[in-house]
mmCIF file of C-alpha atoms and ligand atoms in Angstrom:
data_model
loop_
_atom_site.group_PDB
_atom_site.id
_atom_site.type_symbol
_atom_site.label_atom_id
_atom_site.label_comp_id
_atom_site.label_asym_id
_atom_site.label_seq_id
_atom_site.Cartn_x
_atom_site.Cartn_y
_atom_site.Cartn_z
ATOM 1 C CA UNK A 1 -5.069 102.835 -14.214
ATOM 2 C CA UNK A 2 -5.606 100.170 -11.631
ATOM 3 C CA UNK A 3 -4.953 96.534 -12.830
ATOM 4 C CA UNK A 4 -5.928 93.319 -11.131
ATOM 5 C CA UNK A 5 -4.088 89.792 -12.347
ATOM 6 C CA UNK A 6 -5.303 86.907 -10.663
ATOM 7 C CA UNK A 7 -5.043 82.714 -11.124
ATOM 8 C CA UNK A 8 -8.217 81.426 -13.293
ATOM 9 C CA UNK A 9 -8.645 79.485 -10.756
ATOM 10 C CA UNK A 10 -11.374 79.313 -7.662
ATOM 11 C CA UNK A 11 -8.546 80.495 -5.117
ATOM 12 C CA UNK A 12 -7.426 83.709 -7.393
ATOM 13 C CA UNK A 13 -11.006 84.510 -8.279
ATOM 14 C CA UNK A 14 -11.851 84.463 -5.304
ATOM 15 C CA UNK A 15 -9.752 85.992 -3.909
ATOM 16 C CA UNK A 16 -10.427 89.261 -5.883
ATOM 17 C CA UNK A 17 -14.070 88.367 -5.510
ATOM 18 C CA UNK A 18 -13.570 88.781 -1.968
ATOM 19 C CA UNK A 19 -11.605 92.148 -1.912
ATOM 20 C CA UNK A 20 -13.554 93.917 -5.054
ATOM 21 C CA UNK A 21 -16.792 93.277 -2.908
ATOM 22 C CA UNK A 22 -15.183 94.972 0.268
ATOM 23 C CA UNK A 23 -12.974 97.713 -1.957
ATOM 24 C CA UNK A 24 -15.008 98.252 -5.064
ATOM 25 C CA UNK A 25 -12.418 99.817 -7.814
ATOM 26 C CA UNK A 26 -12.388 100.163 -11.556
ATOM 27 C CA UNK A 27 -9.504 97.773 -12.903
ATOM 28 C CA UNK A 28 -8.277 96.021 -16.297
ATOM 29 C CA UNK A 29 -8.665 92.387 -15.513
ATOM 30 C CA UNK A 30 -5.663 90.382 -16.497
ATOM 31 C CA UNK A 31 -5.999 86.051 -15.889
ATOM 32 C CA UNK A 32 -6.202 82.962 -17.840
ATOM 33 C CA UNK A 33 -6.393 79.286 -17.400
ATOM 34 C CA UNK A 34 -5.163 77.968 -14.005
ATOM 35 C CA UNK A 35 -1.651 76.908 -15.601
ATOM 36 C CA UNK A 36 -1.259 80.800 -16.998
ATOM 37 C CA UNK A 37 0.510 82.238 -14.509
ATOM 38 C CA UNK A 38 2.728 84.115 -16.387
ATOM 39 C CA UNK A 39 0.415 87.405 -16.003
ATOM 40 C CA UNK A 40 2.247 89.946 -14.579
ATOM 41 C CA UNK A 41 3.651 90.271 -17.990
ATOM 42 C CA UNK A 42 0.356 91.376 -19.525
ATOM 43 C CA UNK A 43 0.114 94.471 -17.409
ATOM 44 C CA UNK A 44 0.686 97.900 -19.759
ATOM 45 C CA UNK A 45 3.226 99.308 -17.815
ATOM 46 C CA UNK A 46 2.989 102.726 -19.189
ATOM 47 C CA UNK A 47 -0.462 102.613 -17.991
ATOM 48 C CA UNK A 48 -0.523 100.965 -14.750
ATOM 49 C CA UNK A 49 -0.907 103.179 -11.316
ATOM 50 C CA UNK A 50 -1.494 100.349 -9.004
ATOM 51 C CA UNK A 51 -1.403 96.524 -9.361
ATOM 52 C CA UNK A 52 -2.805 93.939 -6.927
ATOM 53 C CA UNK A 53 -1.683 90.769 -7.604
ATOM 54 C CA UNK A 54 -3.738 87.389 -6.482
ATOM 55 C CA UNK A 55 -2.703 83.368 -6.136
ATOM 56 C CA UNK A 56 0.549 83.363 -8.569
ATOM 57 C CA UNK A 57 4.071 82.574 -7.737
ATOM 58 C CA UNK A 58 6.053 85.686 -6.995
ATOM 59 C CA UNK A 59 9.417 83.363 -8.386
ATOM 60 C CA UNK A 60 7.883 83.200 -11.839
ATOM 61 C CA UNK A 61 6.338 86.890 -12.093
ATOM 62 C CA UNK A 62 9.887 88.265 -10.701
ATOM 63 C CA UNK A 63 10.862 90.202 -13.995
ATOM 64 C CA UNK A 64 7.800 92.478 -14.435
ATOM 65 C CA UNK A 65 7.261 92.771 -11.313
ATOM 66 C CA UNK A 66 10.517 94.420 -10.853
ATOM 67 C CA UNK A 67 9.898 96.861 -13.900
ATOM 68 C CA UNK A 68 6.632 97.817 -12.234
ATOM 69 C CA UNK A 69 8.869 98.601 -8.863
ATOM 70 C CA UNK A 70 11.278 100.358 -10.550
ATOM 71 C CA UNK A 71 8.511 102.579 -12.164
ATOM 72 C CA UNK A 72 7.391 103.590 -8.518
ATOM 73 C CA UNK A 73 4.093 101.320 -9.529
ATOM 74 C CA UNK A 74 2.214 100.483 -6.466
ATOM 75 C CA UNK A 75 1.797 96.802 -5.931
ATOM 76 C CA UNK A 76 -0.291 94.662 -3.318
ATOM 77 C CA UNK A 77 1.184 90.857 -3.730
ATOM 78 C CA UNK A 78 -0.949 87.996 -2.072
ATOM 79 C CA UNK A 79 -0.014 84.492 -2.554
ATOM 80 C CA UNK A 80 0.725 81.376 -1.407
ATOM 81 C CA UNK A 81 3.106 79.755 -4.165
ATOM 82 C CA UNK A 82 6.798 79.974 -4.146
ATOM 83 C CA UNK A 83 8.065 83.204 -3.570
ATOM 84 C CA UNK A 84 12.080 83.092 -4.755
ATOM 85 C CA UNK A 85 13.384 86.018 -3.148
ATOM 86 C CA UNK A 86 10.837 89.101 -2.933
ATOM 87 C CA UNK A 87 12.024 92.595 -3.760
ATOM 88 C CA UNK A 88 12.588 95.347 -1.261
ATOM 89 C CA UNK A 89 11.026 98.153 -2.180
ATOM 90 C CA UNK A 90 8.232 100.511 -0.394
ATOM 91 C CA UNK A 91 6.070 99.972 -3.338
ATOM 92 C CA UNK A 92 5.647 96.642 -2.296
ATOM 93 C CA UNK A 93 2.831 95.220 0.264
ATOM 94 C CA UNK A 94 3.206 91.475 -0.059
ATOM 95 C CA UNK A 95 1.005 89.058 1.804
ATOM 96 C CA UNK A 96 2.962 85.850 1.438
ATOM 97 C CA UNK A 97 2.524 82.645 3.296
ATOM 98 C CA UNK A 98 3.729 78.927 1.516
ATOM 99 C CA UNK A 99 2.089 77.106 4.510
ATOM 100 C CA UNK A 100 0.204 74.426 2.545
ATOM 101 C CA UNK A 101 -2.549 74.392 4.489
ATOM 102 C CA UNK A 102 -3.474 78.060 3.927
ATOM 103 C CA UNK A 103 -4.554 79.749 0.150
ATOM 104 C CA UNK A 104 -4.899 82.940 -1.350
ATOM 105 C CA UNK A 105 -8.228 84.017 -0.152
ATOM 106 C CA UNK A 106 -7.596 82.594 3.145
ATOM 107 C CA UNK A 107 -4.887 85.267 3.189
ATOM 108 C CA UNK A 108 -7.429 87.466 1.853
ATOM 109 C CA UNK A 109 -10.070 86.223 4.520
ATOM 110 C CA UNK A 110 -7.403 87.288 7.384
ATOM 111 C CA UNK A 111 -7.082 90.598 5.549
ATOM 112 C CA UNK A 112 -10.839 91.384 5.497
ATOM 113 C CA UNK A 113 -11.030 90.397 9.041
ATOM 114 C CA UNK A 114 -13.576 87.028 7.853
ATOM 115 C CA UNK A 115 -15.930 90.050 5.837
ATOM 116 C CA UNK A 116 -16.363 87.325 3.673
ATOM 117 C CA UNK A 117 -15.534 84.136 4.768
ATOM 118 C CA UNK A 118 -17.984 82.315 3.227
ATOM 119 C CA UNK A 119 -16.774 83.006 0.093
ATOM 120 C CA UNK A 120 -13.016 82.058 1.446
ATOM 121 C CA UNK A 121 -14.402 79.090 2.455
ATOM 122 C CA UNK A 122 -16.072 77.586 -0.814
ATOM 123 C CA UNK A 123 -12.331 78.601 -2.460
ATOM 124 C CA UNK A 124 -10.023 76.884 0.700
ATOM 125 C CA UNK A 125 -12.265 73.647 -0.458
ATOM 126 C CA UNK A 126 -11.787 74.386 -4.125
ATOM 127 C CA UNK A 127 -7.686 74.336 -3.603
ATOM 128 C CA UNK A 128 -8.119 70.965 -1.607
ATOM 129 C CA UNK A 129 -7.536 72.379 1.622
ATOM 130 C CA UNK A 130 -10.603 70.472 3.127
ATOM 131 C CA UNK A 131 -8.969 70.858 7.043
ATOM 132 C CA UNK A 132 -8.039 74.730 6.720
ATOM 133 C CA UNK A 133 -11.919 75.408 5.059
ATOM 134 C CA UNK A 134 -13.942 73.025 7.640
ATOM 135 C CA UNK A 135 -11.675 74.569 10.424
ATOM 136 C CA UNK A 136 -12.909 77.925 8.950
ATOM 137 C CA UNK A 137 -16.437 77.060 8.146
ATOM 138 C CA UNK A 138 -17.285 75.510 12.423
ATOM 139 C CA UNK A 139 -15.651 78.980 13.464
ATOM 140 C CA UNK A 140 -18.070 80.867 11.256
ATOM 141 C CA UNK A 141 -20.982 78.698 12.686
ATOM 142 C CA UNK A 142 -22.094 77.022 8.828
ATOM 143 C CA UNK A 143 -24.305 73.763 9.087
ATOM 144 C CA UNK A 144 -22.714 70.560 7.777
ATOM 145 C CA UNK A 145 -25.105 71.217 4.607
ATOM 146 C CA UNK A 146 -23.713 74.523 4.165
ATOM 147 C CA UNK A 147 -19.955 72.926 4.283
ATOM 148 C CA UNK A 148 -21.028 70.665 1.841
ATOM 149 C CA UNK A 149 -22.541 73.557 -0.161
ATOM 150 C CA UNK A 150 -19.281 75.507 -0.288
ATOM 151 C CA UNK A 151 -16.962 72.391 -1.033
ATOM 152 C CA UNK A 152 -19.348 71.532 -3.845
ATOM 153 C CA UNK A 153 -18.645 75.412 -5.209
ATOM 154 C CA UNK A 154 -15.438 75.891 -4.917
ATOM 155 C CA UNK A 155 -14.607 72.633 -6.476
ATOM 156 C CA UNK A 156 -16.861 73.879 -9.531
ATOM 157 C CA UNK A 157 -15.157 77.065 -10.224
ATOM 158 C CA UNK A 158 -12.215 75.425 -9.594
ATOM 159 C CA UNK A 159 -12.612 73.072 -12.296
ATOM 160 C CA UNK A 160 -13.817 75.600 -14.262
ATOM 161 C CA UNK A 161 -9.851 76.982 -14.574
ATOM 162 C CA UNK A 162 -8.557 74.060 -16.202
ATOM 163 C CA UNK A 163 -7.784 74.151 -19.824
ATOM 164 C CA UNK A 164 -4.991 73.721 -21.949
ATOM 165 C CA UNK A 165 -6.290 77.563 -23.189
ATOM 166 C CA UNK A 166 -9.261 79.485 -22.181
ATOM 167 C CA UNK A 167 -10.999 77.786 -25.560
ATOM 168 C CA UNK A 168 -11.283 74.663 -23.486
ATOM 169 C CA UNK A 169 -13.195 76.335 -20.750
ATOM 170 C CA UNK A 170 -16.842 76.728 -20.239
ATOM 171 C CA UNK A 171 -16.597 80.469 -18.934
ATOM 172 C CA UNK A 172 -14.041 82.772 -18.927
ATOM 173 C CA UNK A 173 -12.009 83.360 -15.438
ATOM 174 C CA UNK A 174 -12.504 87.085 -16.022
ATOM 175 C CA UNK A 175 -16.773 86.335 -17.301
ATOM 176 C CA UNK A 176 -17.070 84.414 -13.878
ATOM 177 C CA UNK A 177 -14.932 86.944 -11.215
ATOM 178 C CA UNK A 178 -17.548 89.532 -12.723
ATOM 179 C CA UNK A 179 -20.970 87.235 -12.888
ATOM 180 C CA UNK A 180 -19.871 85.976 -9.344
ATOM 181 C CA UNK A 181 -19.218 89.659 -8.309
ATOM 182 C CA UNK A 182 -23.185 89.925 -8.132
ATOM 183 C CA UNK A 183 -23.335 87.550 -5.502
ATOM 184 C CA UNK A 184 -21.716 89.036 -1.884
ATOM 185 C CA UNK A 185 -23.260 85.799 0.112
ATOM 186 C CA UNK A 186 -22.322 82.828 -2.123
ATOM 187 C CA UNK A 187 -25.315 80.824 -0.703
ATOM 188 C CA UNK A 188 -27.811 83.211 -3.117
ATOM 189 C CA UNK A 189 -26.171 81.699 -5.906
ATOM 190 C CA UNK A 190 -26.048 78.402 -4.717
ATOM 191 C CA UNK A 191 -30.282 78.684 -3.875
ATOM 192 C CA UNK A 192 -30.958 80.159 -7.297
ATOM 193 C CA UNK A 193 -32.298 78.003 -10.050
ATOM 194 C CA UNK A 194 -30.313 77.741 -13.049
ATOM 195 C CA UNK A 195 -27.447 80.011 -11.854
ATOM 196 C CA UNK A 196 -23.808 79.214 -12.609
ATOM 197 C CA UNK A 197 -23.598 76.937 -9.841
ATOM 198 C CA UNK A 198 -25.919 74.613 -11.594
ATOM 199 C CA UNK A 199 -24.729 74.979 -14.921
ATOM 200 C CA UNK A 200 -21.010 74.382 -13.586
ATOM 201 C CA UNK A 201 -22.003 71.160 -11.107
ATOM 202 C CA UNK A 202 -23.957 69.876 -14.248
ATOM 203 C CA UNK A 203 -20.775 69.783 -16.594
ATOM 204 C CA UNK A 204 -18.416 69.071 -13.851
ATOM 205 C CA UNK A 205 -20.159 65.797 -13.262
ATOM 206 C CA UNK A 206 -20.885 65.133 -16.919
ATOM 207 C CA UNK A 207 -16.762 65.492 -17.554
ATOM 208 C CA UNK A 208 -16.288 63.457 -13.850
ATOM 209 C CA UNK A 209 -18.312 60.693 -15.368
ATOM 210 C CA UNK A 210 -15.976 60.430 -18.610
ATOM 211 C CA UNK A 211 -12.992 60.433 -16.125
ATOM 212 C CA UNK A 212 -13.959 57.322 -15.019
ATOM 213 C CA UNK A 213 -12.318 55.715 -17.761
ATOM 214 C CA UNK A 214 -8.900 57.105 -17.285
ATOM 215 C CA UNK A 215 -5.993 54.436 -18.286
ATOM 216 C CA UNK A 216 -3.743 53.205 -15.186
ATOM 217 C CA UNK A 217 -0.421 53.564 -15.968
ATOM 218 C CA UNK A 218 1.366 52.878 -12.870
ATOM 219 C CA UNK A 219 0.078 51.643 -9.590
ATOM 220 C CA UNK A 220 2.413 51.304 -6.429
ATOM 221 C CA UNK A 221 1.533 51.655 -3.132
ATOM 222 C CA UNK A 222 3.262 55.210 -2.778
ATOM 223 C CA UNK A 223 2.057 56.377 -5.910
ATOM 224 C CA UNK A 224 -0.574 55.883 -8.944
ATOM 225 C CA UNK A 225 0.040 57.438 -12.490
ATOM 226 C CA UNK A 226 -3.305 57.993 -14.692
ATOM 227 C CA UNK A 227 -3.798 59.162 -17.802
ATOM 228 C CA UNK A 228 -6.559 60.807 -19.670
ATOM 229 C CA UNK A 229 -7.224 61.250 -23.401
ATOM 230 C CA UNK A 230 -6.535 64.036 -24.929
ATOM 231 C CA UNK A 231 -9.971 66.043 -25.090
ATOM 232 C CA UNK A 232 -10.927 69.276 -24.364
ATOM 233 C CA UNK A 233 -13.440 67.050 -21.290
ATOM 234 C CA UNK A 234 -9.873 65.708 -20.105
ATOM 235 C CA UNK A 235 -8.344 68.957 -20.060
ATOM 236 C CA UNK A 236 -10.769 70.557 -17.980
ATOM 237 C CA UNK A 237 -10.926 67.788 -15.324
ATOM 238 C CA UNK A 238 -7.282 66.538 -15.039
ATOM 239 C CA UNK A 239 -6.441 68.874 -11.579
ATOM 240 C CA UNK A 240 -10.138 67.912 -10.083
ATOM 241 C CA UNK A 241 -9.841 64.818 -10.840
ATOM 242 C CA UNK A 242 -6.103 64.612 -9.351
ATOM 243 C CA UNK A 243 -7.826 65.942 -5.892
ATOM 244 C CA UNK A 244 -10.386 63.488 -6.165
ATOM 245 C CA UNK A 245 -7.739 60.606 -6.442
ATOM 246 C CA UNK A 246 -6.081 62.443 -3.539
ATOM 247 C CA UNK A 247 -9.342 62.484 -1.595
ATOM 248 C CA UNK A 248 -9.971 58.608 -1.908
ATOM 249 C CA UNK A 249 -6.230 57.335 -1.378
ATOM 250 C CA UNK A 250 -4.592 60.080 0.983
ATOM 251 C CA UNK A 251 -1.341 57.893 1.742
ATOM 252 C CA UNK A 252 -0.540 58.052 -1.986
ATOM 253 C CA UNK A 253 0.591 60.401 -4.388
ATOM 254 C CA UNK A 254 -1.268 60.978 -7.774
ATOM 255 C CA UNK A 255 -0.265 61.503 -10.939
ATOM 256 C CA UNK A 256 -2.704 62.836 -13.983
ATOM 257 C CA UNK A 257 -1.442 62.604 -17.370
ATOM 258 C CA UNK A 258 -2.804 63.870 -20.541
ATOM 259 C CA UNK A 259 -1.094 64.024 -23.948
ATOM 260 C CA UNK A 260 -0.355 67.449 -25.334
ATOM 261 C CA UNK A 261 -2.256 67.666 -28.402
ATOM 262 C CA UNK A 262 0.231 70.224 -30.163
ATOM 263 C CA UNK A 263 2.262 67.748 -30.197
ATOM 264 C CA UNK A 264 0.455 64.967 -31.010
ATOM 265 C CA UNK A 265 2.039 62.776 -34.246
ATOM 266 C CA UNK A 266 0.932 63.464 -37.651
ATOM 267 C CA UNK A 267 0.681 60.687 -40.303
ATOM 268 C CA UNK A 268 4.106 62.912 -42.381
ATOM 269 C CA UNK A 269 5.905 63.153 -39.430
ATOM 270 C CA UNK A 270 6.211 61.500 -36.241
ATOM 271 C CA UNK A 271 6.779 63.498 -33.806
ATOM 272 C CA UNK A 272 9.697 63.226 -31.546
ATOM 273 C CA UNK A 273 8.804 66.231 -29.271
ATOM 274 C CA UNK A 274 5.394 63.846 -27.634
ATOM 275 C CA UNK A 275 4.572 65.616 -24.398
ATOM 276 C CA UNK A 276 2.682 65.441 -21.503
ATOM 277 C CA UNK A 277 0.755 67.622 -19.368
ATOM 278 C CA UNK A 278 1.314 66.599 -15.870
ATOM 279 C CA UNK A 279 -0.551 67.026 -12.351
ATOM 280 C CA UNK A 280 0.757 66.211 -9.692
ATOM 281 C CA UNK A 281 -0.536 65.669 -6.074
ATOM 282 C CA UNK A 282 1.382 64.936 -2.946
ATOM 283 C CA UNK A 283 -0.515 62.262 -0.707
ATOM 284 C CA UNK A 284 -2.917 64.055 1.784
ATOM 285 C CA UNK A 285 -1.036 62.653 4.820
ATOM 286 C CA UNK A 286 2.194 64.231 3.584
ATOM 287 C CA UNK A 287 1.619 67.040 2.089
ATOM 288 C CA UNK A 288 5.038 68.137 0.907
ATOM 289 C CA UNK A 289 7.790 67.836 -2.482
ATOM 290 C CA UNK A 290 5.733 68.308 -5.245
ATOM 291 C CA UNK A 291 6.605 71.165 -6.101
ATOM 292 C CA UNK A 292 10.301 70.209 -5.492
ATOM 293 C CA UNK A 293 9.926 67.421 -7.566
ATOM 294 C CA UNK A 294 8.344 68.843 -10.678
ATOM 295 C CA UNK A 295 10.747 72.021 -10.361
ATOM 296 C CA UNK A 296 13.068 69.267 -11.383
ATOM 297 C CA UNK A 297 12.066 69.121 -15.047
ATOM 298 C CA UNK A 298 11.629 71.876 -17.109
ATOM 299 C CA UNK A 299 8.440 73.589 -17.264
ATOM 300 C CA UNK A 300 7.647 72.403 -13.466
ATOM 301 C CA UNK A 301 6.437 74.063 -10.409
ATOM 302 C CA UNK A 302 3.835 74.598 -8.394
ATOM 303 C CA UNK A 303 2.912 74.181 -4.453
ATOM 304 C CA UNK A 304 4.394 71.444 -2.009
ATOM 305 C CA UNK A 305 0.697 69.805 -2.237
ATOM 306 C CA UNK A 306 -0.243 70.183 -5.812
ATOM 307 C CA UNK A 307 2.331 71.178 -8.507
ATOM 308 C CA UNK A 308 2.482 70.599 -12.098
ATOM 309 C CA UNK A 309 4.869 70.067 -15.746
ATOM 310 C CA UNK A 310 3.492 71.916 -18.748
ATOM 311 C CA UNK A 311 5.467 69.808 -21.035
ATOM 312 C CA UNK A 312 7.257 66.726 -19.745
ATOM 313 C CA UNK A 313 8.405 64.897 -22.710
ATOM 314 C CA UNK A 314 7.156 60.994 -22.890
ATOM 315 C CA UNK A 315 10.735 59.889 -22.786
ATOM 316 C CA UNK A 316 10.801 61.457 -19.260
ATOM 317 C CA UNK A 317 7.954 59.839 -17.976
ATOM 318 C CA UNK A 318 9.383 56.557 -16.112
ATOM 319 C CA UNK A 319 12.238 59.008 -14.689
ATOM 320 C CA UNK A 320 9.076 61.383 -13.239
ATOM 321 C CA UNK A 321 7.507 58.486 -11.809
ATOM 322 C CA UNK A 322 10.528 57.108 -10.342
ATOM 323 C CA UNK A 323 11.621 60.374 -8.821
ATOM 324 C CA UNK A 324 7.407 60.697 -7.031
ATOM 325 C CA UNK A 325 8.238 56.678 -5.607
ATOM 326 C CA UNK A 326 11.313 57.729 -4.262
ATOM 327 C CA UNK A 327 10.028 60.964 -2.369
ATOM 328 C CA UNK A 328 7.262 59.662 -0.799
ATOM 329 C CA UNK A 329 7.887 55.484 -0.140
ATOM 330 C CA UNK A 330 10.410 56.756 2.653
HETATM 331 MN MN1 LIG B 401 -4.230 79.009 -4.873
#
């Protein structure tokens, strides 16, 4: 049995998008929210024949990917986030680059020799990488309107990943890879009335207009520190949000905060574990450290651009903030 695990986000869906369209194959789908990517995990090893593996850190899927290995499992690895150190084995095809100006399905893109690099496209813009997708997008020939077509859908499905769980979410990363799946040239879906690119811009910019209200907790000219309430609405446009930030003020790092509800106080018992969910976003001019920086605290990781803390604990917070002023005011 073939298996394909990909980020619930617009880079790992479509990334498989991309390479399911060009090498159709029957597979168990295995994702989750953008911050799953634990995933490798999920794969029945007594089943599995052949993994591919799209847009999460090799570092944190080390363990079952090694199992897999060692049961002469084939297994094609693309991705872009930390790698730690990557198995040698002839099992193993990797595609690994942590350049931060390149993504999954640009990786993908090179692989397919640009079959569909429109699709690439719309997901390089929905991972932030505005330079690597418009650099993409004039090679390719696409109109200014088409650009802004693309960076309009990749941003949607890429806000469609966030979510404390997949309850938060409007679709399901595995409901979308296959409803997109029906759409080879990206541009039918964007022309068609009422598809999911309408339905997603419509509650992206409903939950974009309730963002507006975030609380400022820190301002500095290196950094700025928001936070969100702690809503399902907040949830699912924290990391958008972040790039927005990031698009406005690209000298300055951004942090987006929202409270973890499981650990929210209750009237018996206040809570001493209070957490937060943190995004962070290394300025635009300088893209490097974040994922340094969060790797600091437990729960952290993520890219040199955009990285993240599952649970920072409020205590932590000022020490976090201190840590982002210090890496980038130099
Ligand atoms: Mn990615």
């Amino acid at each position: 049995m073939h298996y394909d695990v990909f980020n619930g986000d617009a880079d790992g869906i479509i990334a498989l998008l991309q390479l399911r369209l060009a090498k159709p194959k029957e597979s168990v789908l295995i994702t989750g929210v953008k911050r799953d990517i634990s995933l490798l995990k999920q794969v029945d090893i007594t089943t599995a024949t052949s993994v591919a593996v799209l847009d999460i850190s090799l570092e944190k899927n080390i363990q079952p990917l090694q199992a897999l290995l060692d049961k002469q499992v084939e297994v094609f690895y693309v991705d872009h986030h930390r790698t730690g150190e990557i198995p040698n084995s002839a099992k193993l095809t990797t595609l690994l680059n942590t350049d931060a100006n390149t993504c999954t399905s640009l990786l993908i893109n090179d692989f397919l020799q640009g079959q569909y690099a429109s699709w690439a496209i719309a997901a390089a813009f929905g991972d932030n990488m505005q330079a690597s997708a418009t650099a993409l997008a004039d090679k390719t020939g696409l109109t200014k309107t088409e650009q802004a077509q693309l960076n309009e859908l990749g941003i949607y499905i890429n806000y469609n990943g966030y979510g404390a769980s997949v309850d938060d979410l409007h679709f399901h990363p595995a409901d979308l890879y296959q409803a997109l799946l029906k759409y080879p040239d990206p541009f039918t879906l964007i022309n068609e009335k009422g598809s999911l690119f309408w339905q997603l811009k419509q509650a992206y910019l409903a939950d974009m207009a309730k963002a507006q209200s975030a609380k400022v907790i820190s301002e500095q000219i290196s950094v700025k520190a928001v936070q969100l309430a702690d809503e399902a609405w907040a949830r699912r446009v924290s990391g958008v949000f972040g790039n927005d930030l990031a698009n406005q003020s690209p000298d300055r790092a951004h942090i987006v905060l929202t409270l973890n509800k499981e650990n929210k106080p209750t009237e018996e018992q206040e809570s001493p574990s209070l957490s937060y969910t943190v995004s962070l976003r290394a300025p635009l001019n300088n893209k490097q450290g974040a994922g340094d920086i969060c790797s600091l605290f437990p729960t952290g990781g993520g890219r040199a651009a955009a990285a993240g803390i599952n649970v920072l604990p409020v205590g932590r917070l000022e020490e976090f903030i201190e840590q982002v002023k210090n890496y980038y005011q130099g």
